[in-house]
Amino acid sequence: MPVRITRRSVLTGLGGVALAGLGTGAYAVGIEPMRLVVTRYALRPLGPWPAGFTLRIVALADLHACEPWMPLPRIAGIVATANGLGADVVVLLGDYVSGMNAVTRYVDAAEWAPVLGGLKAPLGTYAILGNHDWWEDRTAQRRGAGPTIAGAALTSNGIRVLENEALPLTVRGQTLWLAGLGDQLAFLPSRKRRGAAGIGLDDLPGTLAKIPDGAPAILLAHEPDIFPNVPPRIALTLSGHTHGGQVRLFGRAPVVPSRYGARFAYGHVREQADLIVSGGLGMSIAPVRFGVPPEIVVVDLGDEAA
């Protein structure tokens, strides 16, 4: 009988090796998940962008709050680091809730959201939701609709949650648009109810229709799989979800949670437009990271960026 290889089986297998406490396995469980790096990108967008205008975005993805892997003090440290990076705007790319069984305690939204509320930037902090923010919310799953616990917690702590919305931001005399897509995997198929028209809540055409033609725009989308449908007029799409594969060997991830495989696994992708996929901060399925340390992403957009 053929064996089906999945992200869960690969990560679980690697987790078993790691828990043995030997060599690279020990590193993958005990060291790399606790690191924090700042990954920087500088690019001139293919889409509409004002001449001479620059913007710095700081992006956090896939927090997956839980103990012992992502406790509140670690989240506070990530926030402090992010606040020192000189952002014009901070964006949160979803999956604040843990999606892993190998935890000693799940950290509640009422605990992690106030810490994220400490993020500071002149244009503010904006968020989208990820699949685990929906999947782990049993009430939202039964209802087939929001609000979610995670979304309400972010909102109550001063962070605007964008779900198929676009809003203008004015900085240094220029107006740009920030759009946030509803999650593409919001409803588990077994939990979908009559309130949900499909497995996802994403409405890309409706979201982009709110942005004036020719206006510079940035799109936040938790899963990068939407990117082939993003038109060239969007200057940049920012995504998370993949964790960069969570394990990368010789620069490639054996398994990526995307129907496109490695195409949108990690980093900067330039096709009809620009996409940056964060490797994220936390972990799911298994407490293992190797070759893709937790990261804060800094993006400098503009004509002066190389």
Short mmCIF file of C-alpha atoms in Angstrom, two decimals:
data_model
loop_
_atom_site.label_atom_id
_atom_site.label_comp_id
_atom_site.label_asym_id
_atom_site.label_seq_id
_atom_site.Cartn_x
_atom_site.Cartn_y
_atom_site.Cartn_z
CA MET A 1 0.00 0.00 0.00
CA PRO A 2 1.47 3.40 -0.92
CA VAL A 3 2.38 5.67 1.98
CA ARG A 4 0.99 9.21 1.87
CA ILE A 5 3.50 11.78 3.09
CA THR A 6 1.93 14.81 4.75
CA ARG A 7 3.22 17.85 6.60
CA ARG A 8 1.90 16.30 9.81
CA SER A 9 3.75 13.02 9.27
CA VAL A 10 7.03 14.75 8.42
CA LEU A 11 6.89 17.18 11.34
CA THR A 12 5.75 14.51 13.76
CA GLY A 13 8.57 12.25 12.66
CA LEU A 14 11.11 15.02 13.04
CA GLY A 15 9.60 15.84 16.40
CA GLY A 16 10.18 12.26 17.50
CA VAL A 17 13.82 12.52 16.51
CA ALA A 18 14.09 15.85 18.30
CA LEU A 19 12.57 14.54 21.50
CA ALA A 20 15.26 11.90 21.58
CA GLY A 21 17.59 14.77 22.43
CA LEU A 22 20.23 13.85 19.86
CA GLY A 23 22.21 16.11 17.53
CA THR A 24 20.15 18.16 15.13
CA GLY A 25 16.95 16.93 16.75
CA ALA A 26 17.86 18.56 20.06
CA TYR A 27 18.72 21.77 18.22
CA ALA A 28 15.42 21.68 16.30
CA VAL A 29 13.40 21.48 19.52
CA GLY A 30 15.49 23.22 22.13
CA ILE A 31 17.40 25.97 20.36
CA GLU A 32 16.11 27.15 17.00
CA PRO A 33 12.46 27.59 18.12
CA MET A 34 13.68 29.99 20.82
CA ARG A 35 15.75 32.15 18.50
CA LEU A 36 14.51 35.43 17.02
CA VAL A 37 15.90 36.98 13.86
CA VAL A 38 15.00 40.10 11.90
CA THR A 39 14.70 39.42 8.18
CA ARG A 40 14.88 42.50 5.96
CA TYR A 41 13.66 43.06 2.42
CA ALA A 42 14.11 46.19 0.31
CA LEU A 43 12.27 46.37 -2.98
CA ARG A 44 10.82 48.68 -5.57
CA PRO A 45 7.24 47.49 -6.19
CA LEU A 46 6.13 46.41 -9.64
CA GLY A 47 2.69 47.85 -8.94
CA PRO A 48 1.75 51.55 -8.67
CA TRP A 49 3.95 53.40 -6.23
CA PRO A 50 4.60 57.17 -5.79
CA ALA A 51 8.02 58.33 -6.99
CA GLY A 52 10.40 58.98 -4.12
CA PHE A 53 8.02 57.57 -1.50
CA THR A 54 9.31 55.00 1.00
CA LEU A 55 7.46 52.96 3.58
CA ARG A 56 8.72 50.62 6.28
CA ILE A 57 6.46 47.73 7.26
CA VAL A 58 7.12 45.46 10.24
CA ALA A 59 5.24 42.16 9.97
CA LEU A 60 4.61 39.48 12.59
CA ALA A 61 3.09 36.15 11.59
CA ASP A 62 2.00 32.87 13.18
CA LEU A 63 2.54 33.63 16.84
CA HIS A 64 0.76 30.44 18.04
CA ALA A 65 0.69 31.48 21.70
CA CYS A 66 1.24 28.58 24.10
CA GLU A 67 3.55 27.35 26.81
CA PRO A 68 6.38 26.47 26.84
CA TRP A 69 7.04 27.49 23.22
CA MET A 70 5.44 30.96 23.00
CA PRO A 71 4.71 32.21 26.54
CA LEU A 72 3.77 35.76 27.41
CA PRO A 73 7.33 36.92 28.28
CA ARG A 74 8.53 35.75 24.86
CA ILE A 75 5.66 37.57 23.15
CA ALA A 76 6.56 40.70 25.12
CA GLY A 77 10.16 40.39 23.94
CA ILE A 78 9.01 40.08 20.32
CA VAL A 79 6.88 43.21 20.75
CA ALA A 80 9.82 45.13 22.24
CA THR A 81 12.07 44.10 19.35
CA ALA A 82 9.42 45.06 16.79
CA ASN A 83 8.94 48.45 18.43
CA GLY A 84 12.64 49.19 17.95
CA LEU A 85 12.63 48.62 14.18
CA GLY A 86 11.34 52.03 13.09
CA ALA A 87 8.12 50.88 11.43
CA ASP A 88 5.74 53.24 9.71
CA VAL A 89 3.08 50.55 10.13
CA VAL A 90 2.92 47.18 11.90
CA VAL A 91 0.90 44.32 10.43
CA LEU A 92 -0.09 41.03 12.04
CA LEU A 93 -0.62 38.19 9.59
CA GLY A 94 -2.78 35.76 11.57
CA ASP A 95 -2.59 32.55 13.63
CA TYR A 96 -2.26 33.95 17.14
CA VAL A 97 -3.86 30.79 18.55
CA SER A 98 -1.91 27.57 19.05
CA GLY A 99 -2.54 24.69 16.67
CA MET A 100 -0.44 22.11 18.48
CA ASN A 101 -1.11 19.43 21.09
CA ALA A 102 2.45 19.33 22.45
CA VAL A 103 1.94 22.17 24.92
CA THR A 104 1.87 22.53 28.69
CA ARG A 105 -0.73 25.34 28.55
CA TYR A 106 -2.72 27.19 25.93
CA VAL A 107 -2.33 30.95 26.35
CA ASP A 108 -5.73 32.61 26.17
CA ALA A 109 -6.52 35.52 23.87
CA ALA A 110 -7.29 37.64 26.92
CA GLU A 111 -3.61 37.26 27.83
CA TRP A 112 -1.73 37.59 24.51
CA ALA A 113 -3.87 40.32 22.93
CA PRO A 114 -2.99 43.01 25.51
CA VAL A 115 0.70 42.27 24.93
CA LEU A 116 0.28 42.70 21.17
CA GLY A 117 -1.61 45.89 21.97
CA GLY A 118 1.76 47.31 23.01
CA LEU A 119 2.97 47.39 19.39
CA LYS A 120 3.63 50.98 18.29
CA ALA A 121 3.92 52.63 14.88
CA PRO A 122 2.92 56.07 13.54
CA LEU A 123 0.27 54.58 11.22
CA GLY A 124 -0.89 52.03 13.76
CA THR A 125 -1.14 48.24 13.95
CA TYR A 126 -3.46 46.21 11.71
CA ALA A 127 -4.28 42.52 11.71
CA ILE A 128 -5.89 39.72 9.77
CA LEU A 129 -6.96 36.33 11.12
CA GLY A 130 -5.49 32.95 10.25
CA ASN A 131 -6.97 29.50 9.94
CA HIS A 132 -6.13 28.48 13.51
CA ASP A 133 -7.86 31.57 14.88
CA TRP A 134 -10.99 30.07 13.31
CA TRP A 135 -10.33 26.34 13.69
CA GLU A 136 -9.71 26.47 17.44
CA ASP A 137 -12.79 28.66 18.04
CA ARG A 138 -15.51 26.06 18.47
CA THR A 139 -18.30 28.61 18.78
CA ALA A 140 -17.37 30.30 15.50
CA GLN A 141 -17.09 26.91 13.81
CA ARG A 142 -20.56 25.86 14.99
CA ARG A 143 -22.02 29.20 13.99
CA GLY A 144 -20.30 29.21 10.61
CA ALA A 145 -19.46 32.88 11.10
CA GLY A 146 -17.59 35.33 13.28
CA PRO A 147 -16.85 37.11 15.44
CA THR A 148 -13.95 35.05 16.68
CA ILE A 149 -12.44 35.18 20.13
CA ALA A 150 -9.08 36.16 18.65
CA GLY A 151 -10.54 38.93 16.50
CA ALA A 152 -12.54 40.40 19.37
CA ALA A 153 -9.48 40.35 21.65
CA LEU A 154 -7.34 42.17 19.09
CA THR A 155 -10.03 44.78 18.51
CA SER A 156 -10.51 45.43 22.21
CA ASN A 157 -6.78 46.09 22.50
CA GLY A 158 -6.71 48.79 19.82
CA ILE A 159 -5.68 46.66 16.83
CA ARG A 160 -7.85 47.02 13.73
CA VAL A 161 -8.78 43.63 12.28
CA LEU A 162 -9.33 43.69 8.51
CA GLU A 163 -11.61 41.07 6.98
CA ASN A 164 -12.21 41.71 3.29
CA GLU A 165 -11.66 45.39 4.01
CA ALA A 166 -9.44 48.15 2.64
CA LEU A 167 -8.66 51.48 4.24
CA PRO A 168 -6.56 54.50 3.28
CA LEU A 169 -3.47 55.46 5.25
CA THR A 170 -1.85 58.87 4.84
CA VAL A 171 1.85 59.27 5.54
CA ARG A 172 4.20 62.10 4.60
CA GLY A 173 1.64 63.58 2.24
CA GLN A 174 0.94 60.32 0.39
CA THR A 175 -2.12 58.10 0.62
CA LEU A 176 -1.78 54.35 0.29
CA TRP A 177 -4.31 51.58 0.82
CA LEU A 178 -4.02 48.67 3.21
CA ALA A 179 -6.29 45.70 2.51
CA GLY A 180 -6.88 42.60 4.60
CA LEU A 181 -8.36 39.39 3.23
CA GLY A 182 -10.69 37.06 5.11
CA ASP A 183 -9.12 33.71 5.86
CA GLN A 184 -9.12 31.24 2.97
CA LEU A 185 -9.44 28.16 5.22
CA ALA A 186 -11.68 29.51 7.98
CA PHE A 187 -14.04 26.56 8.28
CA LEU A 188 -13.15 22.95 8.79
CA PRO A 189 -15.22 20.93 6.29
CA SER A 190 -16.76 18.84 9.07
CA ARG A 191 -17.73 21.97 11.01
CA LYS A 192 -19.07 24.12 8.19
CA ARG A 193 -22.62 25.27 8.86
CA ARG A 194 -25.27 26.98 6.83
CA GLY A 195 -23.85 30.37 7.77
CA ALA A 196 -20.71 29.66 5.73
CA ALA A 197 -20.91 29.68 1.95
CA GLY A 198 -17.63 27.79 1.61
CA ILE A 199 -14.54 26.67 3.45
CA GLY A 200 -13.07 30.19 3.32
CA LEU A 201 -14.23 33.72 4.01
CA ASP A 202 -11.96 35.40 1.48
CA ASP A 203 -13.43 37.82 -1.05
CA LEU A 204 -10.54 39.12 -3.12
CA PRO A 205 -12.60 40.85 -5.85
CA GLY A 206 -14.80 42.56 -3.27
CA THR A 207 -11.82 43.66 -1.21
CA LEU A 208 -9.87 45.07 -4.15
CA ALA A 209 -12.98 46.85 -5.46
CA LYS A 210 -12.68 49.16 -2.45
CA ILE A 211 -9.28 50.42 -3.63
CA PRO A 212 -9.27 53.26 -6.21
CA ASP A 213 -7.68 52.41 -9.56
CA GLY A 214 -4.03 53.44 -9.70
CA ALA A 215 -3.70 53.84 -5.92
CA PRO A 216 -0.70 52.20 -4.22
CA ALA A 217 -1.95 49.25 -2.19
CA ILE A 218 -0.70 46.49 0.10
CA LEU A 219 -2.64 43.27 0.68
CA LEU A 220 -2.51 41.11 3.81
CA ALA A 221 -3.51 37.48 3.20
CA HIS A 222 -2.74 34.78 5.76
CA GLU A 223 -2.35 31.95 3.23
CA PRO A 224 -0.16 32.80 0.21
CA ASP A 225 -2.16 30.53 -2.14
CA ILE A 226 -4.32 33.50 -3.18
CA PHE A 227 -1.32 35.18 -4.80
CA PRO A 228 -1.83 33.95 -8.42
CA ASN A 229 -5.15 35.82 -8.37
CA VAL A 230 -3.68 39.08 -7.07
CA PRO A 231 -3.53 41.66 -9.89
CA PRO A 232 -0.35 43.59 -10.78
CA ARG A 233 -1.84 46.79 -9.38
CA ILE A 234 -1.21 45.53 -5.83
CA ALA A 235 2.27 46.71 -4.83
CA LEU A 236 2.88 43.97 -2.26
CA THR A 237 1.12 40.96 -0.75
CA LEU A 238 2.23 39.86 2.72
CA SER A 239 1.47 36.33 3.96
CA GLY A 240 2.37 33.81 6.65
CA HIS A 241 0.83 30.38 7.29
CA THR A 242 3.58 28.19 5.82
CA HIS A 243 6.16 28.76 8.59
CA GLY A 244 8.61 28.43 5.71
CA GLY A 245 7.83 24.72 5.90
CA GLN A 246 8.98 24.89 9.56
CA VAL A 247 11.80 22.54 8.57
CA ARG A 248 14.14 23.50 5.70
CA LEU A 249 16.92 21.22 4.55
CA PHE A 250 19.50 22.67 2.14
CA GLY A 251 17.22 25.68 1.61
CA ARG A 252 14.08 23.68 0.77
CA ALA A 253 11.15 22.50 2.87
CA PRO A 254 10.17 18.81 2.51
CA VAL A 255 6.50 19.63 3.09
CA VAL A 256 4.69 22.97 2.71
CA PRO A 257 1.01 23.52 3.59
CA SER A 258 0.17 24.94 0.16
CA ARG A 259 -1.36 23.47 -2.95
CA TYR A 260 1.53 25.11 -4.82
CA GLY A 261 4.21 23.23 -2.91
CA ALA A 262 7.45 25.19 -2.59
CA ARG A 263 6.39 27.96 -4.98
CA PHE A 264 5.16 30.22 -2.16
CA ALA A 265 6.86 28.52 0.76
CA TYR A 266 9.01 31.35 2.00
CA GLY A 267 10.56 34.72 1.26
CA HIS A 268 10.24 37.13 -1.65
CA VAL A 269 8.41 35.92 -4.76
CA ARG A 270 8.18 38.15 -7.82
CA GLU A 271 5.70 37.09 -10.50
CA GLN A 272 2.93 39.37 -11.78
CA ALA A 273 3.40 41.32 -8.53
CA ASP A 274 5.44 41.02 -5.34
CA LEU A 275 4.78 38.58 -2.51
CA ILE A 276 6.67 38.16 0.76
CA VAL A 277 5.94 35.08 2.88
CA SER A 278 7.10 35.22 6.49
CA GLY A 279 8.57 32.18 8.18
CA GLY A 280 6.55 33.14 11.23
CA LEU A 281 7.30 33.04 14.93
CA GLY A 282 5.63 29.98 16.45
CA MET A 283 5.05 26.36 15.52
CA SER A 284 2.14 24.05 14.74
CA ILE A 285 1.68 20.28 14.48
CA ALA A 286 5.03 19.57 16.19
CA PRO A 287 7.44 21.68 18.30
CA VAL A 288 10.19 21.60 15.70
CA ARG A 289 12.02 24.27 13.70
CA PHE A 290 15.11 23.66 11.64
CA GLY A 291 16.64 25.92 9.01
CA VAL A 292 13.89 28.53 9.39
CA PRO A 293 14.24 30.37 12.73
CA PRO A 294 11.41 32.49 14.14
CA GLU A 295 11.49 35.86 12.45
CA ILE A 296 10.20 39.40 12.40
CA VAL A 297 9.97 40.67 8.83
CA VAL A 298 10.92 44.24 7.91
CA VAL A 299 10.01 45.46 4.42
CA ASP A 300 11.29 48.76 3.01
CA LEU A 301 9.22 49.72 -0.03
CA GLY A 302 10.02 52.51 -2.42
CA ASP A 303 12.08 53.92 -5.25
CA GLU A 304 15.14 54.17 -3.06
CA ALA A 305 14.98 50.48 -2.17
CA ALA A 306 17.24 48.30 -4.30
#
